[in-house]
mmCIF file of C-alpha atoms in Angstrom:
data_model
loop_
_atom_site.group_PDB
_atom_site.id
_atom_site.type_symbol
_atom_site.label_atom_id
_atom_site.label_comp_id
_atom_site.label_asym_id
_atom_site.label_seq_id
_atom_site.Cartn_x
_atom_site.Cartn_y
_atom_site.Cartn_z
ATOM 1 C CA UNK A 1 6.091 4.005 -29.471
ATOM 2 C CA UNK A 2 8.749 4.594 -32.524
ATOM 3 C CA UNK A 3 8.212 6.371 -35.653
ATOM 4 C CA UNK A 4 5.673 9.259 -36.466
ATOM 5 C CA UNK A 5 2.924 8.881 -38.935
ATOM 6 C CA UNK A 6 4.553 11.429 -41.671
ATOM 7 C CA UNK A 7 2.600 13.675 -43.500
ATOM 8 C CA UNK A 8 2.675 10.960 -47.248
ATOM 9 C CA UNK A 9 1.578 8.109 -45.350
ATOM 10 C CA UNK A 10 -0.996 9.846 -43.548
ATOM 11 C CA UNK A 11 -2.741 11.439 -46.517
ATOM 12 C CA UNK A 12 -2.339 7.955 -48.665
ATOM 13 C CA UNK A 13 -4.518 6.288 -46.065
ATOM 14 C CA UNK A 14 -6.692 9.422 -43.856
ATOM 15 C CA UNK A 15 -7.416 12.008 -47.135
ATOM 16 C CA UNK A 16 -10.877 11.066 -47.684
ATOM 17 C CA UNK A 17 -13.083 12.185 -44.937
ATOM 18 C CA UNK A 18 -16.727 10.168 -44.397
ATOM 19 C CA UNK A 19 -19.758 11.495 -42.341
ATOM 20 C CA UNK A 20 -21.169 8.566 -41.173
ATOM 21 C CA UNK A 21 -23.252 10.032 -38.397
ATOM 22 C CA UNK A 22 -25.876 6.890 -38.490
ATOM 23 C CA UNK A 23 -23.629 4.645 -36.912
ATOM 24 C CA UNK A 24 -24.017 2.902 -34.020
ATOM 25 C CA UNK A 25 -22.813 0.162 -31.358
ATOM 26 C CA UNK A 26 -26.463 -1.214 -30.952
ATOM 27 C CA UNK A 27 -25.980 -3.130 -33.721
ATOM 28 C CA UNK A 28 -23.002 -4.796 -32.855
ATOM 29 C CA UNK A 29 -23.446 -8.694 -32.158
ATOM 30 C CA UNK A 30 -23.411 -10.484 -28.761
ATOM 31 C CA UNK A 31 -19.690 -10.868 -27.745
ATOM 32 C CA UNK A 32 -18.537 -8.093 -29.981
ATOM 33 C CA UNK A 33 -14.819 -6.648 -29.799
ATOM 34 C CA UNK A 34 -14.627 -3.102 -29.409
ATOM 35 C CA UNK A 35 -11.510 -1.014 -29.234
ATOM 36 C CA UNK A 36 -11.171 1.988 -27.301
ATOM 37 C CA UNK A 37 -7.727 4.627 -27.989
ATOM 38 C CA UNK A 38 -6.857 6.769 -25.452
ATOM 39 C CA UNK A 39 -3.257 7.921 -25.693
ATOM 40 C CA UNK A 40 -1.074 9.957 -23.844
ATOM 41 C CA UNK A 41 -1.996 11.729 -20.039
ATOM 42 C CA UNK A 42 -2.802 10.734 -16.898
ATOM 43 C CA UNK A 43 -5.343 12.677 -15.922
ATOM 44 C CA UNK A 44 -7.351 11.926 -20.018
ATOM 45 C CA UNK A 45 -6.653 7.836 -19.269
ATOM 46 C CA UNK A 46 -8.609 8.476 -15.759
ATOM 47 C CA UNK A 47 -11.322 10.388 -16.669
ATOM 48 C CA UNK A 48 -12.268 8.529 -19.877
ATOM 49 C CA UNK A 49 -13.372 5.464 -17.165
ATOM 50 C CA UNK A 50 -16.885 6.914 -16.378
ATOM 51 C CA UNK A 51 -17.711 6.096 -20.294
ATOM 52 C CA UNK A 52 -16.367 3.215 -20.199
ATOM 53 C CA UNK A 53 -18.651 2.157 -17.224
ATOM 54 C CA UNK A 54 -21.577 3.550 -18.950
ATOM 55 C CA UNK A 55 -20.704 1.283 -22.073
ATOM 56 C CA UNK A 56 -20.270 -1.525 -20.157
ATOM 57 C CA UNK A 57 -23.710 -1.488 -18.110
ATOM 58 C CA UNK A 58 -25.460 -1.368 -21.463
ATOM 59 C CA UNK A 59 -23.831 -3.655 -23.227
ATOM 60 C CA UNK A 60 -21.871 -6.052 -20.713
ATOM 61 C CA UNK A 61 -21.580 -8.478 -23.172
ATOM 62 C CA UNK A 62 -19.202 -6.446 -25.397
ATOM 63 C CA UNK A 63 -15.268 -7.411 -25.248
ATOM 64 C CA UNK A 64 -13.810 -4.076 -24.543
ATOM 65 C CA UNK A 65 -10.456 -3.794 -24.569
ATOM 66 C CA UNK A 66 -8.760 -0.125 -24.543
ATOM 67 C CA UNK A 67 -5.124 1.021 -26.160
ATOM 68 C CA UNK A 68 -3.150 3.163 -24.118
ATOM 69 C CA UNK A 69 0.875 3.688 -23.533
ATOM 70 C CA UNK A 70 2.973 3.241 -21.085
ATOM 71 C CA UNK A 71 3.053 3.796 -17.913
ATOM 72 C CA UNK A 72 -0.810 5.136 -18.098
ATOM 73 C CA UNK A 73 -1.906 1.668 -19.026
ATOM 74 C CA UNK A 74 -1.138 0.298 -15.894
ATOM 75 C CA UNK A 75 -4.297 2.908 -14.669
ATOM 76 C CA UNK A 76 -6.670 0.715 -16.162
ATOM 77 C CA UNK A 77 -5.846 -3.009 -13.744
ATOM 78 C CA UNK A 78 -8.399 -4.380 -12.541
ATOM 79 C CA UNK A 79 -11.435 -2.296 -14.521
ATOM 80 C CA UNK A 80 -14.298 -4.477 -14.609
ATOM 81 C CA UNK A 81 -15.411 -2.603 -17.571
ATOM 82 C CA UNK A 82 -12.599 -3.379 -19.446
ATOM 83 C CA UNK A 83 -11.610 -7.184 -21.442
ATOM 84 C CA UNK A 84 -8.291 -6.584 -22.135
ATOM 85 C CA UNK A 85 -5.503 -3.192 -22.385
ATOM 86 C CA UNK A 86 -3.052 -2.965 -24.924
ATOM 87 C CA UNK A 87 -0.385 -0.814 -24.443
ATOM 88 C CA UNK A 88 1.526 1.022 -27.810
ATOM 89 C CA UNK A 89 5.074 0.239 -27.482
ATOM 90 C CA UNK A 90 5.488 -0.066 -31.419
ATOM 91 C CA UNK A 91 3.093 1.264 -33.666
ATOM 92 C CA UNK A 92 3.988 -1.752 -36.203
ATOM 93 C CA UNK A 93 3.113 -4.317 -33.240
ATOM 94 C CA UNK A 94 -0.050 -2.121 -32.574
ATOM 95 C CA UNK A 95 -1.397 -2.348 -35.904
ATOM 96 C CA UNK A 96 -1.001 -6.258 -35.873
ATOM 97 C CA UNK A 97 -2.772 -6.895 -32.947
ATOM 98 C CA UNK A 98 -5.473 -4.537 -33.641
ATOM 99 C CA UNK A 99 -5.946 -6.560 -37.533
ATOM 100 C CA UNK A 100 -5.840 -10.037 -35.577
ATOM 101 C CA UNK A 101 -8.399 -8.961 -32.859
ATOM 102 C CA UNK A 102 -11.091 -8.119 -35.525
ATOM 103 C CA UNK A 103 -12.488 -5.778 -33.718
ATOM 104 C CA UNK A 104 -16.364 -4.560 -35.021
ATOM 105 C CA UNK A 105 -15.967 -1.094 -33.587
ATOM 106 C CA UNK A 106 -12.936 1.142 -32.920
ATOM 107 C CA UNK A 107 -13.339 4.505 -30.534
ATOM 108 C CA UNK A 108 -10.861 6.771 -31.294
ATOM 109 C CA UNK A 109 -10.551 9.375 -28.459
ATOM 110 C CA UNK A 110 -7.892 10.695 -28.476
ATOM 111 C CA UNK A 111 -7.274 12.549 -32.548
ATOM 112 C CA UNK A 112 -3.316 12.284 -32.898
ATOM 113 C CA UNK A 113 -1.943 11.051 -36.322
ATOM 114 C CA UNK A 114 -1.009 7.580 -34.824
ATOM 115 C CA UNK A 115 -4.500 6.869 -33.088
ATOM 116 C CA UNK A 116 -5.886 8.235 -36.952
ATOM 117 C CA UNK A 117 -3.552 5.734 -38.572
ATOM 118 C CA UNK A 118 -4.222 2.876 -36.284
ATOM 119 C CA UNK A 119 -7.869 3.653 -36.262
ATOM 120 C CA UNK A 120 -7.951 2.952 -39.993
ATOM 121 C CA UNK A 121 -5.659 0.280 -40.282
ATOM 122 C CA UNK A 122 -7.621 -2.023 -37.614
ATOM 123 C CA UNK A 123 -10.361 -2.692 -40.727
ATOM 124 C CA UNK A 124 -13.203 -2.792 -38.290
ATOM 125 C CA UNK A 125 -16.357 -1.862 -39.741
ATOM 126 C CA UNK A 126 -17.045 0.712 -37.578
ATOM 127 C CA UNK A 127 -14.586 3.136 -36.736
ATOM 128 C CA UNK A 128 -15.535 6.604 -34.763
ATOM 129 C CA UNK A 129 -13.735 9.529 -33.914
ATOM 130 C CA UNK A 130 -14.940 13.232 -33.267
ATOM 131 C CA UNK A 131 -15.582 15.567 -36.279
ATOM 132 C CA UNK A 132 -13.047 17.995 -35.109
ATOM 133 C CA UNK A 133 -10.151 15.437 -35.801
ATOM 134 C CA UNK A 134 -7.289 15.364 -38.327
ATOM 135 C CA UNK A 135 -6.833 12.986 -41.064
ATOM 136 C CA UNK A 136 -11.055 12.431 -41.775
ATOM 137 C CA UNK A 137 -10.485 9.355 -43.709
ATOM 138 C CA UNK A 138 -9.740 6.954 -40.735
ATOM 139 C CA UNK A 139 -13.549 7.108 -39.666
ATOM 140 C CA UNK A 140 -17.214 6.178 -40.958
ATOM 141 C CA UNK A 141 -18.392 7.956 -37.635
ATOM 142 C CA UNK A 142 -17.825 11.080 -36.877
ATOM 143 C CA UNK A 143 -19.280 12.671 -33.474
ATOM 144 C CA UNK A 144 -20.346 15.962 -33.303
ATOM 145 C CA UNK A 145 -18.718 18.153 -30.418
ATOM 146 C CA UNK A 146 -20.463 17.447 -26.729
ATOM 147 C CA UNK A 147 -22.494 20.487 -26.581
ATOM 148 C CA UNK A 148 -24.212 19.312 -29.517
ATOM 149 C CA UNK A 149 -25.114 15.663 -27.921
ATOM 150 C CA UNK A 150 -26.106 17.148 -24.455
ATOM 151 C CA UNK A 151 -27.304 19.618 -25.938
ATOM 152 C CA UNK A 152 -26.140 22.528 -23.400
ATOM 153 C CA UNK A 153 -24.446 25.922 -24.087
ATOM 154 C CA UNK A 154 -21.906 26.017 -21.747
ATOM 155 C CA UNK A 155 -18.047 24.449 -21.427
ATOM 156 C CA UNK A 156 -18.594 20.541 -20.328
ATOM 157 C CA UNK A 157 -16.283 18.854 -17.776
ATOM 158 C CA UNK A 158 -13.596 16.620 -20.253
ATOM 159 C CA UNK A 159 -15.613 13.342 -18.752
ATOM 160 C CA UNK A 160 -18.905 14.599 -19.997
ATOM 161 C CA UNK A 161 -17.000 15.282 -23.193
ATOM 162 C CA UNK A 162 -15.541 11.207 -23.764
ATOM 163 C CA UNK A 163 -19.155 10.139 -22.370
ATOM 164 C CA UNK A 164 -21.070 12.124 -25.223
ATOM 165 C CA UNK A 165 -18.999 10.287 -27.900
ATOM 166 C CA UNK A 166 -20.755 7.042 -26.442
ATOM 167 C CA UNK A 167 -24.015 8.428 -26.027
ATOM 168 C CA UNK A 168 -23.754 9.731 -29.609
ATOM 169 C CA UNK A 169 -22.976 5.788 -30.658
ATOM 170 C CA UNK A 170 -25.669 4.442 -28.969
ATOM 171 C CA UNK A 171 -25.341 4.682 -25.552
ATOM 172 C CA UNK A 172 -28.221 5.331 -24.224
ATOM 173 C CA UNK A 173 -28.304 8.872 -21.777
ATOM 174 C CA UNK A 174 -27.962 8.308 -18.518
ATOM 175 C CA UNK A 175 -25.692 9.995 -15.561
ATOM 176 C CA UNK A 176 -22.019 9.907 -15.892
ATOM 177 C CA UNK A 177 -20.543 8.185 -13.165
ATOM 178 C CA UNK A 178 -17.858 9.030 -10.964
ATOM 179 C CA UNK A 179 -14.074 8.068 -12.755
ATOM 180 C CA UNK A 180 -12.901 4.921 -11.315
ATOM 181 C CA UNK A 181 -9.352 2.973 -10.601
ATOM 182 C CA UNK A 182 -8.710 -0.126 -8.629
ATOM 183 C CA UNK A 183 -5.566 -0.393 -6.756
ATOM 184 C CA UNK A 184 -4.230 -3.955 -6.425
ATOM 185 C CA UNK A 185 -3.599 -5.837 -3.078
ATOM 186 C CA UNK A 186 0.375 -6.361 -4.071
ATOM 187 C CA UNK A 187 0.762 -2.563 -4.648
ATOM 188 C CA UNK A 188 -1.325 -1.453 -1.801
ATOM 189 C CA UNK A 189 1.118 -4.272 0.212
ATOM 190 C CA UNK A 190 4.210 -2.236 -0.986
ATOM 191 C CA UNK A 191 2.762 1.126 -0.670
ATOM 192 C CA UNK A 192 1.892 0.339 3.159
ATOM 193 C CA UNK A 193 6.080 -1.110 3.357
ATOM 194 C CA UNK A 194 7.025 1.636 2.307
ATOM 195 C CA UNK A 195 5.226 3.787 4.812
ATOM 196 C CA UNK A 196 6.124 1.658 7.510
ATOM 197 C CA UNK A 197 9.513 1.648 6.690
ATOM 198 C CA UNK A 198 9.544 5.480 6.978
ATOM 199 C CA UNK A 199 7.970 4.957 10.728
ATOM 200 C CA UNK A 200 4.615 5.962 9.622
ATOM 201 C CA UNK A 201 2.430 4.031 11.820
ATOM 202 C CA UNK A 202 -0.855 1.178 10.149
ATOM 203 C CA UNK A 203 -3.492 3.080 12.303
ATOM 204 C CA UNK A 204 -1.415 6.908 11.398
ATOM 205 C CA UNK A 205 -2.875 8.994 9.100
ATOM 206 C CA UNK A 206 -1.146 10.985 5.918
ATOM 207 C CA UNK A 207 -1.590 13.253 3.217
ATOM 208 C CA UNK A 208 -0.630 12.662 -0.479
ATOM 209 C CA UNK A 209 0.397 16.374 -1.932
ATOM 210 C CA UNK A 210 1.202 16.580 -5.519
ATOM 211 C CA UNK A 211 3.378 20.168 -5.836
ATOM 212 C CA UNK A 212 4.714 19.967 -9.467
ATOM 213 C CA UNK A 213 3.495 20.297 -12.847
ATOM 214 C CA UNK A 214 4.263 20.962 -16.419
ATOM 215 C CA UNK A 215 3.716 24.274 -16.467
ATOM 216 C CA UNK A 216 4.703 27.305 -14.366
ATOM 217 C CA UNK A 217 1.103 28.965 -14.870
ATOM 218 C CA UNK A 218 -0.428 25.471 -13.150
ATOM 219 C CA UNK A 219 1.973 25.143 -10.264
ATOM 220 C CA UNK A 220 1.316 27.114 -6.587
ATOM 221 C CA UNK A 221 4.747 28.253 -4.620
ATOM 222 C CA UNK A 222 6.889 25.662 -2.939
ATOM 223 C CA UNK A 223 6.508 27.732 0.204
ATOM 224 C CA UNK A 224 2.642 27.353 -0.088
ATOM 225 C CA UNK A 225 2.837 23.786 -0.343
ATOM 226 C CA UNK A 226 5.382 23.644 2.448
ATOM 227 C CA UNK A 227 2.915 25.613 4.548
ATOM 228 C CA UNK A 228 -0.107 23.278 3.746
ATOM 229 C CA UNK A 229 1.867 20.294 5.276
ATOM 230 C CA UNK A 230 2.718 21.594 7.395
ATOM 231 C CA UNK A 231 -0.523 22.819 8.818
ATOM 232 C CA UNK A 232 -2.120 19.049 8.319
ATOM 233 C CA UNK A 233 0.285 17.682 10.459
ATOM 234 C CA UNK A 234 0.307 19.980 13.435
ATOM 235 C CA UNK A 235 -3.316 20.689 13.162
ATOM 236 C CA UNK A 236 -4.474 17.294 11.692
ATOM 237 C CA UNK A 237 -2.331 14.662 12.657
ATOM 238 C CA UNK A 238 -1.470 14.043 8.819
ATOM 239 C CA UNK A 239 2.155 13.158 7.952
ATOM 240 C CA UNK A 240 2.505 15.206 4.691
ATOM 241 C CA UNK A 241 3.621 12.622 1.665
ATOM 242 C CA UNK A 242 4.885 14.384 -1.281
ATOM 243 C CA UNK A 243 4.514 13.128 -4.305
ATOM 244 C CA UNK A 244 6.365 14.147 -8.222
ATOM 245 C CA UNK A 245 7.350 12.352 -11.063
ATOM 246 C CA UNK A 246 11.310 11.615 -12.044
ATOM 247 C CA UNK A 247 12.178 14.899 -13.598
ATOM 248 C CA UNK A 248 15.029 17.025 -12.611
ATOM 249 C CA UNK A 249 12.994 20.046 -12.326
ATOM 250 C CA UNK A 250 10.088 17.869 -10.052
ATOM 251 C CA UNK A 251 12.842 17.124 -7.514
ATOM 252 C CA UNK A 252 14.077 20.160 -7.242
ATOM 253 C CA UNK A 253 10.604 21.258 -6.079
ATOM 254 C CA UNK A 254 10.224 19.137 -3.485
ATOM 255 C CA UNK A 255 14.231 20.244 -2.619
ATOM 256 C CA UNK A 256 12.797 23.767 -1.970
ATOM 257 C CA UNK A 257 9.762 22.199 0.061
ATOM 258 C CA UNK A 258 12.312 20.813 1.968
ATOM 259 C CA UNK A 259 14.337 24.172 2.517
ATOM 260 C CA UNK A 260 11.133 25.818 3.421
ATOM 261 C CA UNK A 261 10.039 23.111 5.893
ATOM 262 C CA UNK A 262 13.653 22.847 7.694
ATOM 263 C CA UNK A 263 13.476 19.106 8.061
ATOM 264 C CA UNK A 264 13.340 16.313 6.205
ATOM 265 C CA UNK A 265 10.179 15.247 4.344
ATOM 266 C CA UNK A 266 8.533 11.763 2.894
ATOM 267 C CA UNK A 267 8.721 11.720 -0.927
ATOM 268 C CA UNK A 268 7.507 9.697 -3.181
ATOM 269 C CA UNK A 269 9.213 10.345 -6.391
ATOM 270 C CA UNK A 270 9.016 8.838 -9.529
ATOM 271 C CA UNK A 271 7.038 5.408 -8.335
ATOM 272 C CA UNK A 272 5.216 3.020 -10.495
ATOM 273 C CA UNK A 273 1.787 4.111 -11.377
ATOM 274 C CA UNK A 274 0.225 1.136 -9.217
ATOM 275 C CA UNK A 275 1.672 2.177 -6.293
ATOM 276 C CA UNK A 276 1.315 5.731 -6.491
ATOM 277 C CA UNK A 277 -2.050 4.716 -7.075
ATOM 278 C CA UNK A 278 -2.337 2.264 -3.984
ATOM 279 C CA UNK A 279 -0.447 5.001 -1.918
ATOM 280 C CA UNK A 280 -3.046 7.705 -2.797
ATOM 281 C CA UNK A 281 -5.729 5.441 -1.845
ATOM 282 C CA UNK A 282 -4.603 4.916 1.224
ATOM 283 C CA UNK A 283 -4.462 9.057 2.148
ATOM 284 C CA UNK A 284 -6.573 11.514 4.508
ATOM 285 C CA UNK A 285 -6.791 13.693 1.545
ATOM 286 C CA UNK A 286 -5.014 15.154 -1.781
ATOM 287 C CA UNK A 287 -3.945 18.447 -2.088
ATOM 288 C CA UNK A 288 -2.067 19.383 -5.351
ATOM 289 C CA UNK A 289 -2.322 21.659 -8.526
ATOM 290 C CA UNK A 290 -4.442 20.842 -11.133
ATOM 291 C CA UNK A 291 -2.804 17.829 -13.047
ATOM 292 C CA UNK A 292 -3.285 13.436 -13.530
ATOM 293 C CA UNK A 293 -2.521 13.077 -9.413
ATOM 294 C CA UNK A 294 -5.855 14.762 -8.658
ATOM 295 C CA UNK A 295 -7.713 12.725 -10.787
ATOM 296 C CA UNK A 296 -6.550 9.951 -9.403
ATOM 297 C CA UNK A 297 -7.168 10.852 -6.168
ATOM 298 C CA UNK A 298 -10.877 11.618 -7.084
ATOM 299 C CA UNK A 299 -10.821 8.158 -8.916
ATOM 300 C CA UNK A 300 -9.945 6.427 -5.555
ATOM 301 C CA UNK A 301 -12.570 8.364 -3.516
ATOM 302 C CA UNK A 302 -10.617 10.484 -1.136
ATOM 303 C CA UNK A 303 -11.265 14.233 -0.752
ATOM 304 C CA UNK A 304 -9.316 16.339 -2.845
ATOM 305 C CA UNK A 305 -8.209 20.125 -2.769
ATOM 306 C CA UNK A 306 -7.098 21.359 -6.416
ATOM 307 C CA UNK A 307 -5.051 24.667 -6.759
ATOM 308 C CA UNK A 308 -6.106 25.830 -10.411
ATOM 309 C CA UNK A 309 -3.887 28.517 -12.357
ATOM 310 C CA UNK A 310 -4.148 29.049 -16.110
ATOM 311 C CA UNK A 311 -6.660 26.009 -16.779
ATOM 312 C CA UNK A 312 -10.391 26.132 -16.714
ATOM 313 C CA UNK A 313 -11.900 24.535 -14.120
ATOM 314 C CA UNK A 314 -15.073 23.525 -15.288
ATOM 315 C CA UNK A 315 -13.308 21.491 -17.595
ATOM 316 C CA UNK A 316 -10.726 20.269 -15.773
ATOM 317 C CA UNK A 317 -11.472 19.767 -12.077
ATOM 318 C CA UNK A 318 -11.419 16.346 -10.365
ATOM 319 C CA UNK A 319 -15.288 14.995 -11.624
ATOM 320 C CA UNK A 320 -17.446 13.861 -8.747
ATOM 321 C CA UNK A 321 -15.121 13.486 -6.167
ATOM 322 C CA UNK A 322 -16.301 12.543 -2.878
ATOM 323 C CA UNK A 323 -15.430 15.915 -1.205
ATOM 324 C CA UNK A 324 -13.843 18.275 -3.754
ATOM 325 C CA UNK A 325 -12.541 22.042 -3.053
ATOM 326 C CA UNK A 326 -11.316 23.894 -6.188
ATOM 327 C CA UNK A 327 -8.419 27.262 -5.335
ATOM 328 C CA UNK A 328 -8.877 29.533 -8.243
ATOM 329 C CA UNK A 329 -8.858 33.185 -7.952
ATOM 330 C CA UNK A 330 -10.369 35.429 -11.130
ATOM 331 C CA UNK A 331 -8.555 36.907 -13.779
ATOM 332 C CA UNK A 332 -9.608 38.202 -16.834
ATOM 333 C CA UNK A 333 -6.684 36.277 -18.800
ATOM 334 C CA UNK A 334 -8.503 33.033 -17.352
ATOM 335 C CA UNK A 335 -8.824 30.480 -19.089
ATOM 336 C CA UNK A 336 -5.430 30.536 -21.493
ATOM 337 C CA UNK A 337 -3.596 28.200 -23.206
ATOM 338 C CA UNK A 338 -1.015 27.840 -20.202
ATOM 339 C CA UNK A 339 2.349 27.134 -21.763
ATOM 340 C CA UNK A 340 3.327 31.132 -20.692
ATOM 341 C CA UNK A 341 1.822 34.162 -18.926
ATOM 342 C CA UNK A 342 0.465 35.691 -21.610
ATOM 343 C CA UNK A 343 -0.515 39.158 -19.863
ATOM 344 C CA UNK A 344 1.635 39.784 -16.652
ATOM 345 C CA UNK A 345 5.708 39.150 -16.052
ATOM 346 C CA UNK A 346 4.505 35.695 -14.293
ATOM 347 C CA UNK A 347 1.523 33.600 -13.533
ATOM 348 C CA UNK A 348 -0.401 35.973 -10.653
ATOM 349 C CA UNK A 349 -3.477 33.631 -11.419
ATOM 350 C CA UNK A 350 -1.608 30.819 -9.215
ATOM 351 C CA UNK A 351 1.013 33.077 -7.885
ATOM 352 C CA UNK A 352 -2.347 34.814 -6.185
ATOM 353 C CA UNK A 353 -3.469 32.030 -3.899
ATOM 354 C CA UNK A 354 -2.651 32.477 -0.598
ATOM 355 C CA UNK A 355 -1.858 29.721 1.962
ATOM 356 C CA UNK A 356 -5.038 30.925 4.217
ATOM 357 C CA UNK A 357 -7.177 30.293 1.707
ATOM 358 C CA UNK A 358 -5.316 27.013 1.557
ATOM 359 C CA UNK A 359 -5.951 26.302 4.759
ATOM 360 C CA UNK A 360 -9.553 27.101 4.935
ATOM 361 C CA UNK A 361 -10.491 24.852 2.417
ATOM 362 C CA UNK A 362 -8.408 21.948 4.003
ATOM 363 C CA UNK A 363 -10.452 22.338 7.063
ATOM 364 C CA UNK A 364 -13.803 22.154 5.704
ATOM 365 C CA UNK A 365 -12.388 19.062 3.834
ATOM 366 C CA UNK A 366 -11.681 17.661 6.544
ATOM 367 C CA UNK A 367 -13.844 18.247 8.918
ATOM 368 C CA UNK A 368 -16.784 17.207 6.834
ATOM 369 C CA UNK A 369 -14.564 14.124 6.103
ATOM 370 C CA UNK A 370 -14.896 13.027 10.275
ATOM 371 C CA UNK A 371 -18.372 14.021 10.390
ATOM 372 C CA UNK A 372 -19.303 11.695 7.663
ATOM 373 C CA UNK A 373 -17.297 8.750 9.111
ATOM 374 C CA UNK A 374 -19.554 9.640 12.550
#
């Protein structure tokens, strides 16, 4: 995407805020266009597919298409719940599609000045976004905050919080599903060449871990994640795939994995989202910090281990995986915003967890995993 919606243009267009809380989507007409925004992450563009899976069992007649950006668009092939994706490379371009496709409704989940701007600028009729957003005047329908629709007092998971928004629309209540992603036969084809190609066997199994992440407070020790691969392959027979983004600082992880481990490993580095997709549904098991790889592993229905620092994970943690072990130890300072250590010289929250405890969780994993498969 170019440009930024500046502060002028904004208020010209988003100044006047409306509350608009009788809206709905029952209302819309057979065949109806809706339009879904969910920009930015990974691991938001994953777990906003349970809602979308709830909208489209009540209403499969609805033409649902969803706007996301690049690469995280690619996350959505092959949803059944979904019409048609449109991914922001230009917010001009964005806003002409969105005025040609006439949509009735327009979802706004995700709050940003651009997803404001856009959400007014489609002209649908109805356009909804949650009452804690900026710029007011893009929507006719604002949603009150999750606790209020579920009506609980406690923190809800981030999927609970994108369902609510389309249970307060219309939806009617019902259990939120597990997330979902569907890996395509030509990526799962090149995620299985690949393998092969680094002599890991079609009948041998592997692990997918995930050992980077944006910040220091959310990512374990390399040593610790050199350990745990260790320990799947002599104990488990799992070849040990690691898996990072293109970043300097993400390879430079995996270089100290390396140094720890004293031989070569598999990495995965920087790959197209299908295939790192394809490739993680094709694994034993995820292990990994707390970050968009997990999700996706819970998405594809593998177990998963999460190592949780800074973030909270009641909010955060892979939602309704098949087999799911969360690594947290307590701290006072937990939950915080992340970004820094805000009460010790570094993160002791994830600096705390210990391989053993690793380890133990990685066994019940797995050995429930064989069990079920008996």
């Amino acid at each position: 995407m170019s440009g930024r919606t500046g502060s002028a243009e904004a208020g010209a267009l988003l100044s006047q805020g409306v509350g608009g809380r009788g809206k709905s989507l029952a209302g819309l007409p057979e065949g109806a266009r809706v339009l879904v925004i969910r920009l930015r992450s990974m691991g938001d563009t994953v777990l906003m597919t349970p809602a979308l899976r709830l909208l489209h069992d009540w209403r499969p007649d609805l033409r649902v298409s969803v706007l996301s950006e690049p690469p995280w668009d690619e996350l959505l092939d092959g949803n059944p719940a979904i019409h048609s994706v449109l991914a922001l490379r230009s917010k001009a371009l964005a806003a002409w599609q969105m005025r040609r496709s006439r949509f009735a409704a327009v979802v706004n989940l995700h709050g940003g000045p651009t997803s404001a701007f856009l959400t007014r600028w489609s002209g649908a009729p109805l356009r909804a976004g949650f009452a804690h957003f900026r710029y007011p005047g893009a929507y006719n329908a604002r949603i009150p905050t999750a606790q209020e629709i579920l009506e609980v007092d406690r923190p809800v998971h981030t999927a609970e919080h994108v369902a609510s928004a389309f249970f307060s629309l219309g939806v009617p209540r019902a259990e939120i599903p597990p997330a979902e992603l569907f890996p395509s036969a030509p990526a799962t084809e090149r995620a299985r060449d690949w393998l092969r190609s680094l002599g890991v066997g079609e009948d041998e199994g592997y692990a997918v871990i995930h050992p980077t992440a944006v910040y220091a407070t959310k990512q374990w020790a390399a040593r610790g994640f050199a350990e745990a691969g260790q320990y799947l392959e002599r104990t488990f027979g799992l070849r040990p795939v690691y898996v990072c983004g293109p970043g300097k600082q993400e390879r430079e992880t995996l270089d100290r994995i390396e140094s720890q481990t004293g031989t070569s490993i598999l990495r995965a580095s920087d790959w197209p989202i299908r295939e790192l997709v394809a490739l993680t549904a094709g694994a034993k098991i995820f292990v990994g910090n707390d970050s968009g790889p997990a999700h996706v592993a819970a998405a594809v229905r593998i177990p998963v281990l999460v190592i949780f620092g800074s973030s909270h994970a009641a909010v955060w943690k892979p939602w309704k995986a098949v087999d799911t072990a969360v690594v947290q130890n307590d701290f006072d300072c937990n939950p915080c915003p992340g970004d820094r250590c805000y009460t010790y010289e570094e993160p002791r929250c994830i600096l705390s967890i210990t391989t053993e405890q690793v380890k133990v969780c990685l066994e019940s994993l797995l050995r429930a995993a064989t069990h079920s498969r008996t």
